[in-house]
Each structure stands twice: as C-alpha cells, then as structure tokens.
PDB file of C-alpha atoms in Angstrom:
ATOM      1  CA  MET A  20       7.548 -21.718   1.565  1.00 57.00           C
ATOM      2  CA  LEU A  21       7.083 -20.846   5.485  1.00 77.00           C
ATOM      3  CA  SER A  22       6.123 -17.345   5.765  1.00 87.00           C
ATOM      4  CA  ARG A  23       8.829 -16.700   8.617  1.00 89.00           C
ATOM      5  CA  THR A  24      11.156 -17.336   6.069  1.00 92.00           C
ATOM      6  CA  ALA A  25       9.542 -15.356   3.232  1.00 92.00           C
ATOM      7  CA  ASP A  26       9.390 -12.832   5.723  1.00 94.00           C
ATOM      8  CA  HIS A  27      13.236 -12.516   6.547  1.00 95.00           C
ATOM      9  CA  LEU A  28      14.053 -12.972   2.729  1.00 95.00           C
ATOM     10  CA  PHE A  29      11.734  -9.935   1.950  1.00 95.00           C
ATOM     11  CA  TRP A  30      12.936  -7.394   4.702  1.00 95.00           C
ATOM     12  CA  MET A  31      16.850  -8.692   3.888  1.00 96.00           C
ATOM     13  CA  SER A  32      16.630  -7.089   0.746  1.00 96.00           C
ATOM     14  CA  ARG A  33      14.653  -4.080   1.984  1.00 95.00           C
ATOM     15  CA  TYR A  34      17.147  -3.253   4.656  1.00 96.00           C
ATOM     16  CA  THR A  35      20.155  -3.326   2.044  1.00 96.00           C
ATOM     17  CA  GLU A  36      17.960  -1.333  -0.366  1.00 95.00           C
ATOM     18  CA  ARG A  37      17.680   1.066   2.468  1.00 94.00           C
ATOM     19  CA  ALA A  38      20.858   1.312   3.348  1.00 95.00           C
ATOM     20  CA  GLU A  39      22.181   2.063  -0.180  1.00 94.00           C
ATOM     21  CA  ASN A  40      19.142   4.841  -0.490  1.00 91.00           C
ATOM     22  CA  THR A  41      20.647   6.344   2.655  1.00 91.00           C
ATOM     23  CA  ALA A  42      23.878   6.271   1.297  1.00 92.00           C
ATOM     24  CA  ARG A  43      22.778   8.083  -2.341  1.00 89.00           C
ATOM     25  CA  MET A  44      20.629  10.439  -0.545  1.00 86.00           C
ATOM     26  CA  LEU A  45      23.701  11.631   1.864  1.00 89.00           C
ATOM     27  CA  ASP A  46      26.199  11.666  -0.609  1.00 87.00           C
ATOM     28  CA  VAL A  47      24.193  13.963  -3.006  1.00 82.00           C
ATOM     29  CA  ASN A  48      24.168  16.227   0.143  1.00 83.00           C
ATOM     30  CA  TYR A  49      27.565  16.297   1.137  1.00 85.00           C
ATOM     31  CA  GLN A  50      28.299  16.816  -2.498  1.00 80.00           C
ATOM     32  CA  THR A  51      25.917  19.585  -2.733  1.00 76.00           C
ATOM     33  CA  SER A  52      27.047  21.384   0.392  1.00 77.00           C
ATOM     34  CA  LEU A  53      30.744  22.108  -1.297  1.00 74.00           C
ATOM     35  CA  LEU A  54      28.706  24.366  -3.297  1.00 72.00           C
ATOM     36  CA  PRO A  55      28.914  28.159  -2.477  1.00 71.00           C
ATOM     37  CA  GLN A  56      25.852  28.340  -0.464  1.00 72.00           C
ATOM     38  CA  SER A  57      24.384  30.496   2.582  1.00 74.00           C
ATOM     39  CA  GLN A  58      24.279  28.555   6.044  1.00 76.00           C
ATOM     40  CA  ALA A  59      20.718  28.773   5.793  1.00 77.00           C
ATOM     41  CA  VAL A  60      20.374  27.070   2.563  1.00 74.00           C
ATOM     42  CA  ALA A  61      22.984  24.289   3.473  1.00 76.00           C
ATOM     43  CA  GLN A  62      20.999  23.591   6.960  1.00 81.00           C
ATOM     44  CA  LEU A  63      17.531  23.231   5.105  1.00 80.00           C
ATOM     45  CA  GLY A  64      18.939  20.767   2.820  1.00 81.00           C
ATOM     46  CA  TRP A  65      20.203  18.561   5.707  1.00 86.00           C
ATOM     47  CA  GLN A  66      17.238  19.043   7.509  1.00 86.00           C
ATOM     48  CA  GLY A  67      14.926  18.045   4.061  1.00 82.00           C
ATOM     49  CA  LEU A  68      17.257  14.658   4.187  1.00 84.00           C
ATOM     50  CA  LEU A  69      16.011  13.894   7.560  1.00 88.00           C
ATOM     51  CA  SER A  70      12.216  15.055   6.365  1.00 84.00           C
ATOM     52  CA  ILE A  71      12.478  12.490   3.954  1.00 79.00           C
ATOM     53  CA  SER A  72      13.341   9.570   6.641  1.00 81.00           C
ATOM     54  CA  GLU A  73      10.899  10.767   8.866  1.00 86.00           C
ATOM     55  CA  LEU A  74      13.406  11.374  11.500  1.00 89.00           C
ATOM     56  CA  LEU A  75      13.557  14.886  11.898  1.00 88.00           C
ATOM     57  CA  TYR A  76      11.835  14.865  15.542  1.00 89.00           C
ATOM     58  CA  SER A  77      14.118  12.053  16.366  1.00 90.00           C
ATOM     59  CA  TYR A  78      17.261  13.986  15.435  1.00 91.00           C
ATOM     60  CA  GLN A  79      16.260  17.158  17.153  1.00 89.00           C
ATOM     61  CA  GLU A  80      15.542  15.237  20.680  1.00 88.00           C
ATOM     62  CA  ARG A  81      19.057  13.706  20.857  1.00 88.00           C
ATOM     63  CA  HIS A  82      21.372  16.499  19.098  1.00 87.00           C
ATOM     64  CA  GLY A  83      19.080  19.841  19.035  1.00 85.00           C
ATOM     65  CA  GLU A  84      20.727  22.409  16.110  1.00 86.00           C
ATOM     66  CA  ILE A  85      20.886  20.755  12.836  1.00 88.00           C
ATOM     67  CA  GLN A  86      24.687  20.684  11.562  1.00 86.00           C
ATOM     68  CA  ALA A  87      26.125  18.772   8.635  1.00 86.00           C
ATOM     69  CA  ARG A  88      28.600  16.332  10.852  1.00 89.00           C
ATOM     70  CA  GLU A  89      25.914  15.545  13.484  1.00 90.00           C
ATOM     71  CA  VAL A  90      23.479  14.571  10.597  1.00 91.00           C
ATOM     72  CA  MET A  91      25.798  12.386   8.847  1.00 92.00           C
ATOM     73  CA  ASP A  92      26.729  10.717  11.914  1.00 92.00           C
ATOM     74  CA  PHE A  93      23.209  10.162  13.051  1.00 93.00           C
ATOM     75  CA  MET A  94      22.067   8.567   9.547  1.00 93.00           C
ATOM     76  CA  VAL A  95      25.651   6.546   9.010  1.00 94.00           C
ATOM     77  CA  LYS A  96      26.821   5.233  12.776  1.00 93.00           C
ATOM     78  CA  ASP A  97      24.178   5.629  15.331  1.00 91.00           C
ATOM     79  CA  GLU A  98      22.626   2.087  15.900  1.00 90.00           C
ATOM     80  CA  ASP A  99      19.738   3.649  17.972  1.00 90.00           C
ATOM     81  CA  ASN A 100      18.496   5.222  14.852  1.00 91.00           C
ATOM     82  CA  PRO A 101      17.019   2.146  12.906  1.00 91.00           C
ATOM     83  CA  SER A 102      17.236   3.717   9.657  1.00 90.00           C
ATOM     84  CA  SER A 103      20.815   4.323   9.778  1.00 93.00           C
ATOM     85  CA  ILE A 104      23.350   2.524   7.152  1.00 95.00           C
ATOM     86  CA  MET A 105      24.978   0.592  10.179  1.00 95.00           C
ATOM     87  CA  SER A 106      21.345  -0.388  11.624  1.00 95.00           C
ATOM     88  CA  CYS A 107      20.396  -1.266   8.251  1.00 96.00           C
ATOM     89  CA  LEU A 108      23.071  -3.649   7.157  1.00 96.00           C
ATOM     90  CA  SER A 109      23.237  -5.251  10.914  1.00 96.00           C
ATOM     91  CA  ALA A 110      19.480  -6.074  10.015  1.00 96.00           C
ATOM     92  CA  ALA A 111      19.788  -7.280   6.544  1.00 96.00           C
ATOM     93  CA  ARG A 112      22.651  -9.582   7.851  1.00 96.00           C
ATOM     94  CA  GLU A 113      20.319 -10.725  10.918  1.00 96.00           C
ATOM     95  CA  ASN A 114      17.436 -11.600   8.505  1.00 96.00           C
ATOM     96  CA  ALA A 115      20.196 -13.324   5.909  1.00 96.00           C
ATOM     97  CA  ARG A 116      21.708 -15.483   8.901  1.00 95.00           C
ATOM     98  CA  ALA A 117      18.106 -16.455  10.000  1.00 95.00           C
ATOM     99  CA  VAL A 118      17.763 -17.850   6.652  1.00 94.00           C
ATOM    100  CA  ARG A 119      21.021 -19.265   6.035  1.00 93.00           C
ATOM    101  CA  GLY A 120      19.671 -22.411   4.374  1.00 92.00           C
ATOM    102  CA  THR A 121      17.822 -20.912   1.916  1.00 94.00           C
ATOM    103  CA  LEU A 122      20.399 -18.324   0.486  1.00 95.00           C
ATOM    104  CA  THR A 123      23.446 -19.660  -1.698  1.00 95.00           C
ATOM    105  CA  THR A 124      26.880 -19.365  -0.229  1.00 95.00           C
ATOM    106  CA  GLU A 125      27.772 -16.764  -2.432  1.00 96.00           C
ATOM    107  CA  VAL A 126      24.581 -14.454  -1.127  1.00 96.00           C
ATOM    108  CA  TRP A 127      25.285 -15.027   2.477  1.00 96.00           C
ATOM    109  CA  GLU A 128      29.289 -14.492   2.134  1.00 96.00           C
ATOM    110  CA  THR A 129      28.570 -10.995   0.348  1.00 96.00           C
ATOM    111  CA  GLN A 130      25.950  -9.600   3.485  1.00 96.00           C
ATOM    112  CA  ASN A 131      28.044 -10.965   5.986  1.00 96.00           C
ATOM    113  CA  THR A 132      31.190  -9.734   4.502  1.00 96.00           C
ATOM    114  CA  THR A 133      29.140  -6.272   4.094  1.00 96.00           C
ATOM    115  CA  TRP A 134      28.648  -6.016   7.914  1.00 95.00           C
ATOM    116  CA  LEU A 135      31.748  -7.080   8.987  1.00 95.00           C
ATOM    117  CA  GLU A 136      33.757  -4.348   6.534  1.00 95.00           C
ATOM    118  CA  VAL A 137      31.166  -1.680   7.623  1.00 95.00           C
ATOM    119  CA  LYS A 138      31.984  -2.151  11.114  1.00 94.00           C
ATOM    120  CA  ARG A 139      35.656  -2.327  10.485  1.00 95.00           C
ATOM    121  CA  MET A 140      35.601   1.368   8.195  1.00 94.00           C
ATOM    122  CA  ILE A 141      33.383   3.050  10.887  1.00 93.00           C
ATOM    123  CA  LYS A 142      35.980   1.651  13.780  1.00 92.00           C
ATOM    124  CA  THR A 143      39.408   2.865  11.862  1.00 92.00           C
ATOM    125  CA  GLY A 144      37.749   6.217  10.985  1.00 90.00           C
ATOM    126  CA  GLU A 145      37.434   5.594   7.093  1.00 90.00           C
ATOM    127  CA  PHE A 146      34.072   7.239   7.185  1.00 91.00           C
ATOM    128  CA  GLU A 147      35.105  10.787   8.102  1.00 89.00           C
ATOM    129  CA  LYS A 148      38.356  10.550   6.268  1.00 91.00           C
ATOM    130  CA  ASP A 149      36.421  10.568   3.165  1.00 90.00           C
ATOM    131  CA  PRO A 150      32.432  10.148   3.355  1.00 91.00           C
ATOM    132  CA  ALA A 151      32.030  10.644  -0.529  1.00 90.00           C
ATOM    133  CA  GLN A 152      34.262   7.134  -0.846  1.00 93.00           C
ATOM    134  CA  PHE A 153      32.440   5.204   1.883  1.00 94.00           C
ATOM    135  CA  PHE A 154      28.709   6.328   0.466  1.00 94.00           C
ATOM    136  CA  GLU A 155      30.208   4.614  -2.756  1.00 93.00           C
ATOM    137  CA  TRP A 156      31.337   1.686  -1.028  1.00 95.00           C
ATOM    138  CA  VAL A 157      27.903   1.025   0.348  1.00 95.00           C
ATOM    139  CA  LYS A 158      26.037   1.451  -2.959  1.00 94.00           C
ATOM    140  CA  PHE A 159      28.579  -0.740  -4.394  1.00 95.00           C
ATOM    141  CA  ARG A 160      27.839  -3.322  -1.782  1.00 96.00           C
ATOM    142  CA  SER A 161      24.399  -3.317  -2.330  1.00 95.00           C
ATOM    143  CA  HIS A 162      24.863  -3.400  -6.099  1.00 95.00           C
ATOM    144  CA  LEU A 163      27.067  -6.455  -5.484  1.00 96.00           C
ATOM    145  CA  SER A 164      23.912  -8.100  -3.158  1.00 95.00           C
ATOM    146  CA  ARG A 165      21.432  -7.930  -6.035  1.00 95.00           C
ATOM    147  CA  GLY A 166      24.060  -9.355  -8.681  1.00 95.00           C
ATOM    148  CA  VAL A 167      24.982 -12.286  -6.760  1.00 96.00           C
ATOM    149  CA  THR A 168      21.716 -12.483  -5.865  1.00 95.00           C
ATOM    150  CA  VAL A 169      20.437 -12.698  -9.650  1.00 94.00           C
ATOM    151  CA  GLY A 170      23.119 -14.779 -10.544  1.00 95.00           C
ATOM    152  CA  THR A 171      22.901 -17.528  -8.020  1.00 95.00           C
ATOM    153  CA  MET A 172      19.606 -17.842  -6.273  1.00 94.00           C
ATOM    154  CA  LEU A 173      17.157 -20.238  -7.823  1.00 93.00           C
ATOM    155  CA  MET A 174      14.027 -18.462  -9.583  1.00 93.00           C
ATOM    156  CA  ASP A 175      11.808 -19.494  -6.917  1.00 92.00           C
ATOM    157  CA  GLU A 176       9.431 -18.019  -4.214  1.00 93.00           C
ATOM    158  CA  ALA A 177      12.620 -16.905  -2.260  1.00 93.00           C
ATOM    159  CA  LEU A 178      13.952 -14.682  -4.895  1.00 95.00           C
ATOM    160  CA  PHE A 179      10.576 -13.469  -5.597  1.00 95.00           C
ATOM    161  CA  PHE A 180      10.116 -12.103  -2.084  1.00 95.00           C
ATOM    162  CA  MET A 181      13.541 -10.725  -2.068  1.00 95.00           C
ATOM    163  CA  ARG A 182      13.007  -8.753  -5.244  1.00 96.00           C
ATOM    164  CA  MET A 183       9.287  -7.677  -4.015  1.00 95.00           C
ATOM    165  CA  GLY A 184      11.106  -6.393  -1.105  1.00 95.00           C
ATOM    166  CA  THR A 185      13.934  -4.319  -2.909  1.00 96.00           C
ATOM    167  CA  PHE A 186      11.574  -2.587  -5.478  1.00 96.00           C
ATOM    168  CA  LEU A 187       8.616  -2.197  -2.974  1.00 96.00           C
ATOM    169  CA  GLU A 188      11.528   0.060  -0.643  1.00 95.00           C
ATOM    170  CA  ARG A 189      12.774   1.691  -3.695  1.00 95.00           C
ATOM    171  CA  ALA A 190       9.486   3.291  -4.910  1.00 95.00           C
ATOM    172  CA  ASP A 191       8.943   4.456  -1.113  1.00 93.00           C
ATOM    173  CA  ASN A 192      12.155   6.082  -1.161  1.00 91.00           C
ATOM    174  CA  THR A 193      12.262   7.379  -4.802  1.00 92.00           C
ATOM    175  CA  ALA A 194       8.560   9.220  -3.872  1.00 91.00           C
ATOM    176  CA  ARG A 195       9.718  10.429  -0.568  1.00 87.00           C
ATOM    177  CA  LEU A 196      12.972  11.885  -2.104  1.00 85.00           C
ATOM    178  CA  VAL A 197      10.984  13.722  -5.109  1.00 86.00           C
ATOM    179  CA  ASP A 198       8.466  14.964  -2.551  1.00 84.00           C
ATOM    180  CA  VAL A 199      10.759  16.727  -0.301  1.00 75.00           C
ATOM    181  CA  LYS A 200      13.028  17.958  -2.847  1.00 76.00           C
ATOM    182  CA  PHE A 201      10.134  19.503  -4.824  1.00 78.00           C
ATOM    183  CA  HIS A 202       8.760  21.086  -1.733  1.00 68.00           C
ATOM    184  CA  ALA A 203      12.151  22.535  -0.811  1.00 61.00           C
ATOM    185  CA  VAL A 204      12.014  24.924  -4.026  1.00 58.00           C
ATOM    186  CA  GLN A 205       8.090  25.270  -4.260  1.00 52.00           C
ATOM    187  CA  SER A 206       8.339  28.746  -5.770  1.00 41.00           C
ATOM    188  CA  ASP A 207      12.065  29.967  -5.000  1.00 40.00           C
ATOM    189  CA  PHE A 208      13.713  28.496  -8.083  1.00 39.00           C
ATOM    190  CA  PHE A 209      11.179  26.991 -10.014  1.00 43.00           C
ATOM    191  CA  GLY A 210      11.908  28.482 -13.290  1.00 42.00           C
ATOM    192  CA  ALA A 211      14.196  31.185 -11.911  1.00 41.00           C
ATOM    193  CA  ALA A 212      14.808  34.301 -13.574  1.00 41.00           C
ATOM    194  CA  SER A 213      18.200  35.792 -12.545  1.00 45.00           C
ATOM    195  CA  GLU A 214      21.496  33.667 -13.699  1.00 49.00           C
ATOM    196  CA  LYS A 215      22.360  32.938 -10.143  1.00 50.00           C
ATOM    197  CA  ASP A 216      19.185  31.508  -9.606  1.00 54.00           C
ATOM    198  CA  GLN A 217      19.644  29.572 -12.774  1.00 54.00           C
ATOM    199  CA  GLU A 218      22.953  27.980 -11.723  1.00 58.00           C
ATOM    200  CA  TYR A 219      21.258  26.862  -8.378  1.00 60.00           C
ATOM    201  CA  ASP A 220      18.434  25.562 -10.382  1.00 68.00           C
ATOM    202  CA  PHE A 221      20.797  23.364 -12.393  1.00 74.00           C
ATOM    203  CA  TYR A 222      23.047  22.151  -9.567  1.00 76.00           C
ATOM    204  CA  HIS A 223      19.807  21.179  -7.756  1.00 75.00           C
ATOM    205  CA  TRP A 224      18.303  19.189 -10.025  1.00 82.00           C
ATOM    206  CA  SER A 225      21.207  17.323 -11.456  1.00 83.00           C
ATOM    207  CA  ALA A 226      21.892  16.403  -7.917  1.00 80.00           C
ATOM    208  CA  ILE A 227      18.513  14.886  -7.713  1.00 83.00           C
ATOM    209  CA  LEU A 228      18.865  12.930 -10.730  1.00 89.00           C
ATOM    210  CA  ARG A 229      22.339  11.968  -9.303  1.00 85.00           C
ATOM    211  CA  SER A 230      21.025  10.492  -6.450  1.00 84.00           C
ATOM    212  CA  VAL A 231      18.787   7.994  -8.041  1.00 88.00           C
ATOM    213  CA  SER A 232      21.556   7.551 -10.972  1.00 89.00           C
ATOM    214  CA  GLY A 233      19.552   9.528 -13.632  1.00 90.00           C
ATOM    215  CA  PHE A 234      21.580  12.130 -14.693  1.00 91.00           C
ATOM    216  CA  GLU A 235      22.602  10.489 -17.766  1.00 93.00           C
ATOM    217  CA  VAL A 236      19.401   8.801 -18.602  1.00 93.00           C
ATOM    218  CA  TYR A 237      17.571  12.276 -18.364  1.00 94.00           C
ATOM    219  CA  ARG A 238      20.522  13.332 -21.270  1.00 92.00           C
ATOM    220  CA  LYS A 239      19.500  10.110 -23.340  1.00 93.00           C
ATOM    221  CA  VAL A 240      15.966  10.927 -22.760  1.00 92.00           C
ATOM    222  CA  TYR A 241      15.028  14.219 -23.030  1.00 92.00           C
ATOM    223  CA  ARG A 242      18.138  15.968 -24.909  1.00 87.00           C
ATOM    224  CA  ASP A 243      17.542  19.162 -23.770  1.00 82.00           C
ATOM    225  CA  VAL A 244      18.217  21.383 -20.446  1.00 85.00           C
ATOM    226  CA  ILE A 245      17.122  20.039 -17.032  1.00 87.00           C
ATOM    227  CA  LYS A 246      13.438  21.101 -16.147  1.00 87.00           C
ATOM    228  CA  PRO A 247      11.571  20.427 -13.147  1.00 86.00           C
ATOM    229  CA  GLU A 248       8.444  18.659 -14.581  1.00 89.00           C
ATOM    230  CA  ARG A 249      10.518  16.769 -16.737  1.00 91.00           C
ATOM    231  CA  VAL A 250      12.418  15.357 -13.666  1.00 92.00           C
ATOM    232  CA  ALA A 251       9.262  14.781 -12.075  1.00 91.00           C
ATOM    233  CA  GLU A 252       8.066  12.598 -14.990  1.00 94.00           C
ATOM    234  CA  LEU A 253      10.980  10.606 -15.103  1.00 94.00           C
ATOM    235  CA  LEU A 254      11.353   9.334 -11.962  1.00 94.00           C
ATOM    236  CA  ILE A 255       7.379   8.969 -11.531  1.00 95.00           C
ATOM    237  CA  LEU A 256       6.101   7.956 -15.132  1.00 95.00           C
ATOM    238  CA  LYS A 257       8.876   6.549 -17.186  1.00 95.00           C
ATOM    239  CA  PRO A 258       8.895   2.624 -16.971  1.00 95.00           C
ATOM    240  CA  ASP A 259      12.350   2.249 -18.396  1.00 94.00           C
ATOM    241  CA  MET A 260      14.093   4.294 -15.699  1.00 94.00           C
ATOM    242  CA  PRO A 261      14.873   2.028 -13.024  1.00 93.00           C
ATOM    243  CA  ARG A 262      14.238   3.724  -9.943  1.00 93.00           C
ATOM    244  CA  SER A 263      11.265   5.106 -11.189  1.00 95.00           C
ATOM    245  CA  LEU A 264       7.703   4.714  -9.420  1.00 96.00           C
ATOM    246  CA  HIS A 265       6.482   3.228 -12.516  1.00 97.00           C
ATOM    247  CA  ALA A 266       9.433   0.605 -12.816  1.00 96.00           C
ATOM    248  CA  CYS A 267       9.200  -0.202  -9.199  1.00 97.00           C
ATOM    249  CA  LEU A 268       5.537  -1.146  -9.301  1.00 97.00           C
ATOM    250  CA  ASN A 269       6.180  -3.209 -12.550  1.00 97.00           C
ATOM    251  CA  GLU A 270       8.686  -5.211 -10.464  1.00 96.00           C
ATOM    252  CA  VAL A 271       6.116  -5.504  -7.386  1.00 96.00           C
ATOM    253  CA  VAL A 272       3.398  -6.828  -9.457  1.00 96.00           C
ATOM    254  CA  ASN A 273       5.600  -9.330 -11.605  1.00 95.00           C
ATOM    255  CA  ASN A 274       6.575 -11.065  -8.464  1.00 95.00           C
ATOM    256  CA  LEU A 275       3.567 -10.791  -6.531  1.00 94.00           C
ATOM    257  CA  SER A 276       1.816 -12.383  -9.000  1.00 93.00           C
ATOM    258  CA  LEU A 277       4.415 -14.984  -9.206  1.00 92.00           C
ATOM    259  CA  VAL A 278       3.555 -15.898  -5.063  1.00 90.00           C
ATOM    260  CA  ALA A 279      -0.077 -15.470  -5.389  1.00 87.00           C
ATOM    261  CA  SER A 280      -1.843 -18.598  -5.221  1.00 82.00           C
ATOM    262  CA  ASP A 281      -4.962 -16.937  -5.606  1.00 83.00           C
ATOM    263  CA  PRO A 282      -5.173 -14.536  -8.862  1.00 79.00           C
ATOM    264  CA  ASN A 283      -8.112 -12.723  -7.030  1.00 83.00           C
ATOM    265  CA  SER A 284      -6.049 -11.788  -4.087  1.00 87.00           C
ATOM    266  CA  GLU A 285      -6.362  -8.326  -2.735  1.00 91.00           C
ATOM    267  CA  THR A 286      -3.105  -7.537  -2.342  1.00 93.00           C
ATOM    268  CA  LEU A 287      -2.266  -8.189  -5.900  1.00 94.00           C
ATOM    269  CA  ARG A 288      -5.424  -6.144  -7.001  1.00 94.00           C
ATOM    270  CA  ARG A 289      -4.378  -3.045  -4.972  1.00 95.00           C
ATOM    271  CA  ALA A 290      -0.710  -3.332  -6.338  1.00 95.00           C
ATOM    272  CA  GLY A 291      -2.153  -3.806 -10.120  1.00 95.00           C
ATOM    273  CA  LYS A 292      -4.440  -0.710  -9.363  1.00 95.00           C
ATOM    274  CA  LEU A 293      -1.589   1.575  -8.311  1.00 96.00           C
ATOM    275  CA  ARG A 294       0.744   0.320 -11.456  1.00 96.00           C
ATOM    276  CA  ALA A 295      -2.317   0.951 -13.732  1.00 97.00           C
ATOM    277  CA  GLU A 296      -2.356   4.603 -12.622  1.00 95.00           C
ATOM    278  CA  LEU A 297       1.078   5.027 -12.961  1.00 96.00           C
ATOM    279  CA  GLN A 298       1.247   3.325 -16.077  1.00 95.00           C
ATOM    280  CA  PHE A 299      -1.635   5.897 -17.719  1.00 96.00           C
ATOM    281  CA  GLY A 300      -0.805   8.860 -15.561  1.00 93.00           C
ATOM    282  CA  ARG A 301       0.390  12.243 -17.230  1.00 94.00           C
ATOM    283  CA  ILE A 302       2.282  14.297 -15.769  1.00 93.00           C
ATOM    284  CA  ASP A 303       0.681  17.397 -16.406  1.00 92.00           C
ATOM    285  CA  GLU A 304      -2.233  15.616 -14.619  1.00 92.00           C
ATOM    286  CA  ILE A 305      -0.294  15.318 -11.719  1.00 91.00           C
ATOM    287  CA  LEU A 306       1.363  18.476 -11.566  1.00 90.00           C
ATOM    288  CA  ALA A 307      -2.342  20.668 -12.016  1.00 89.00           C
ATOM    289  CA  THR A 308      -3.806  18.183  -8.746  1.00 86.00           C
ATOM    290  CA  GLY A 309      -0.405  18.897  -6.832  1.00 88.00           C
ATOM    291  CA  LEU A 310       2.376  16.835  -6.759  1.00 89.00           C
ATOM    292  CA  HIS A 311       2.610  16.813  -2.753  1.00 86.00           C
ATOM    293  CA  ALA A 312      -0.693  15.570  -2.404  1.00 89.00           C
ATOM    294  CA  TYR A 313      -0.266  13.001  -5.122  1.00 92.00           C
ATOM    295  CA  LEU A 314       2.920  11.888  -3.698  1.00 91.00           C
ATOM    296  CA  THR A 315       1.574  11.687  -0.089  1.00 89.00           C
ATOM    297  CA  GLN A 316      -1.019   9.212  -1.181  1.00 93.00           C
ATOM    298  CA  PHE A 317       1.377   7.227  -2.998  1.00 95.00           C
ATOM    299  CA  LEU A 318       3.429   6.845   0.230  1.00 93.00           C
ATOM    300  CA  ASP A 319       0.447   5.887   1.887  1.00 93.00           C
ATOM    301  CA  ARG A 320      -0.577   3.290  -0.750  1.00 95.00           C
ATOM    302  CA  VAL A 321       2.867   1.844  -0.722  1.00 95.00           C
ATOM    303  CA  ASN A 322       2.687   1.449   3.032  1.00 94.00           C
ATOM    304  CA  ASP A 323      -0.740  -0.126   2.963  1.00 94.00           C
ATOM    305  CA  LEU A 324       0.283  -2.428   0.151  1.00 95.00           C
ATOM    306  CA  GLY A 325       3.260  -3.630   2.380  1.00 93.00           C
ATOM    307  CA  ALA A 326       0.881  -4.107   5.082  1.00 92.00           C
ATOM    308  CA  HIS A 327      -1.612  -6.387   3.060  1.00 93.00           C
ATOM    309  CA  ILE A 328       1.936  -8.341   1.447  1.00 93.00           C
ATOM    310  CA  SER A 329       2.726  -8.718   5.879  1.00 91.00           C
ATOM    311  CA  ARG A 330      -0.840 -10.064   6.215  1.00 90.00           C
ATOM    312  CA  GLU A 331      -1.091 -12.442   3.404  1.00 89.00           C
ATOM    313  CA  PHE A 332       2.275 -13.726   3.005  1.00 88.00           C
ATOM    314  CA  LEU A 333       4.822 -13.388   6.035  1.00 85.00           C
ATOM    315  CA  VAL A 334       4.335 -13.210   9.572  1.00 70.00           C
ATOM    316  CA  PRO A 335       1.511 -11.507  10.692  1.00 59.00           C
ATOM    317  CA  VAL A 336       1.822  -8.109  12.630  1.00 51.00           C
ATOM    318  CA  THR A 337       1.248  -8.836  16.414  1.00 47.00           C
TER     319      THR A 337
END
C-alpha cells in the first residue's frame, strides 16, 4: 500500500474518533452543569475540559473568561479550532475523499453524509436547541462509521491502518480524561466524609464512567459503590473494557503486527512494551507512584508511538 494512502486512512479514523470523544466530554460536562453547584465549580469543569484537549490557552486568547456557552461553541462550531467537532468531521471527510477509491461506497457515503448533515444542523441552530441530542448524534455517526468500516471493508492493510488510527486516538483521549478528572478532585472529594460530598463524589465518578460508556460495565464488573481507584483500574488496566488503555493498546499492537514487514520493527517493539506494562500492571502500584505522573508519561509514549508509526509507515513529517 502507498504510504500516502495509509496516511489518509489512518487520520480519517483518528479524526472521526476525536469528534466522538469531544462530543462525549462535552455531553458529560453539559449534563453535570445542570446539577446544583456553585458557579466556581461549574467553571472548573469547563476549564478541565479545555485542559484535556490542551486548548485552554487558545480559548482564553480568543474569548477570555470561561463561560459554558462560549466553550461549547468553541469546541463544536469553531472551524479555526482544529480540535472542534466541525473541524474533525471536515478533516475526516477530506481524508476520505483523498482515498475515495480505497473505500467502499458505504464507508465514503457515511463520512460524506455526516459532514453534510453536521453543516445543516449547525446552520439551522439544532445544536443550540438541544446540545445533548446533538452530542448523541455525533456519537451515533461515529459508531455507524466504525460499524460500516468493519462490515464492508476487505480485511487488508487499509482496514488495519484505519483500526490503528481509531485505537491510538482513543488511548490518548482516555488517558487525558482520567488524568484531568482525577486531578480535578485530588483531595477535595476523594473519599469524602460528609453526605453532601459523598453525593457529589457519586455524580462526579459516574459522569466520568458515562463519558466512556462505562457506567453499566462498572456495575457488572465490580457490583459495588463507585470508588475512584476502581474507576482508574477499569479505565486503565481492564482488557475487556472497550475504551480502557489496555484494550486500546491490544488493538494497536494487533494491527501493527499485521502491517509490519519486519517482526523486529522498533515501532512494534515500543507498542508491545507499552502493552506489556498495562497487561502486568497493578492499580495499587500505579496509584502509589502517582497517577498524574503515570498518565503524563503514558501520553508522551503514545505520542511518540504515533510519530514512529508516521515515520515507518505513513507520509514522513517534514
């Protein structure tokens, strides 16, 4: 396969996944903001969301003070923001158009229709009328895109690069989400004593789980009250939780091994090493050494892995 074709397929999937992840985070923050809370706490939530995407400085430069409506517009409609939902869906569609001949008709039409429909929804104000419904629609279109891809594409290198892009992006996002959300409650509500704080505790951690479709999964796995250390374990180490770091690295390694011509590839070695650490890691050891430090290092290594994938298989970065 031509490296430029692989590059377009890889980034098409990454941008589609990024749009969904942004919608998930915005949806949870929007739902949480409807709960009784002080303005300062609500503002911290929106600030944390911008921090997850490393867009706090960019937002403040343009809009100044953090306000819920401004943040949502910035993260959904602002085409000057490369991580907004509009920008991601546009980039996914452009990458798909560049390799139209490699995709099945169903995959191309799904990408194209999503882009045309999101433009119409933004223009007619459907996002402002019901943000929650709009976010659900973005998630649904991403699910549809993945389902159509797996259901209609030939199981060859094109599919492997698309899957690799999806799960590398998902690993990055899950790590950012866990890091920022745990950082936000460091000691304020961790094991809170008062009844009011325990109630906040429950809504905070259940919101994090819902943002990765993990609330029902948590109940099924642990059958217990929601505890922060178990939320961390589920989202980092559990290989059967679809959005956990371990599950994402399993997929990245599996697809990498299918496209790598050299079994001693440096990219494959780095991916395998990172997966092995998740496979044999224990949450008590991670928490003892510091969750923030662990996740910061993980994000650095995922970015490094993405750079190695680009250098070895895709269009070299100039």
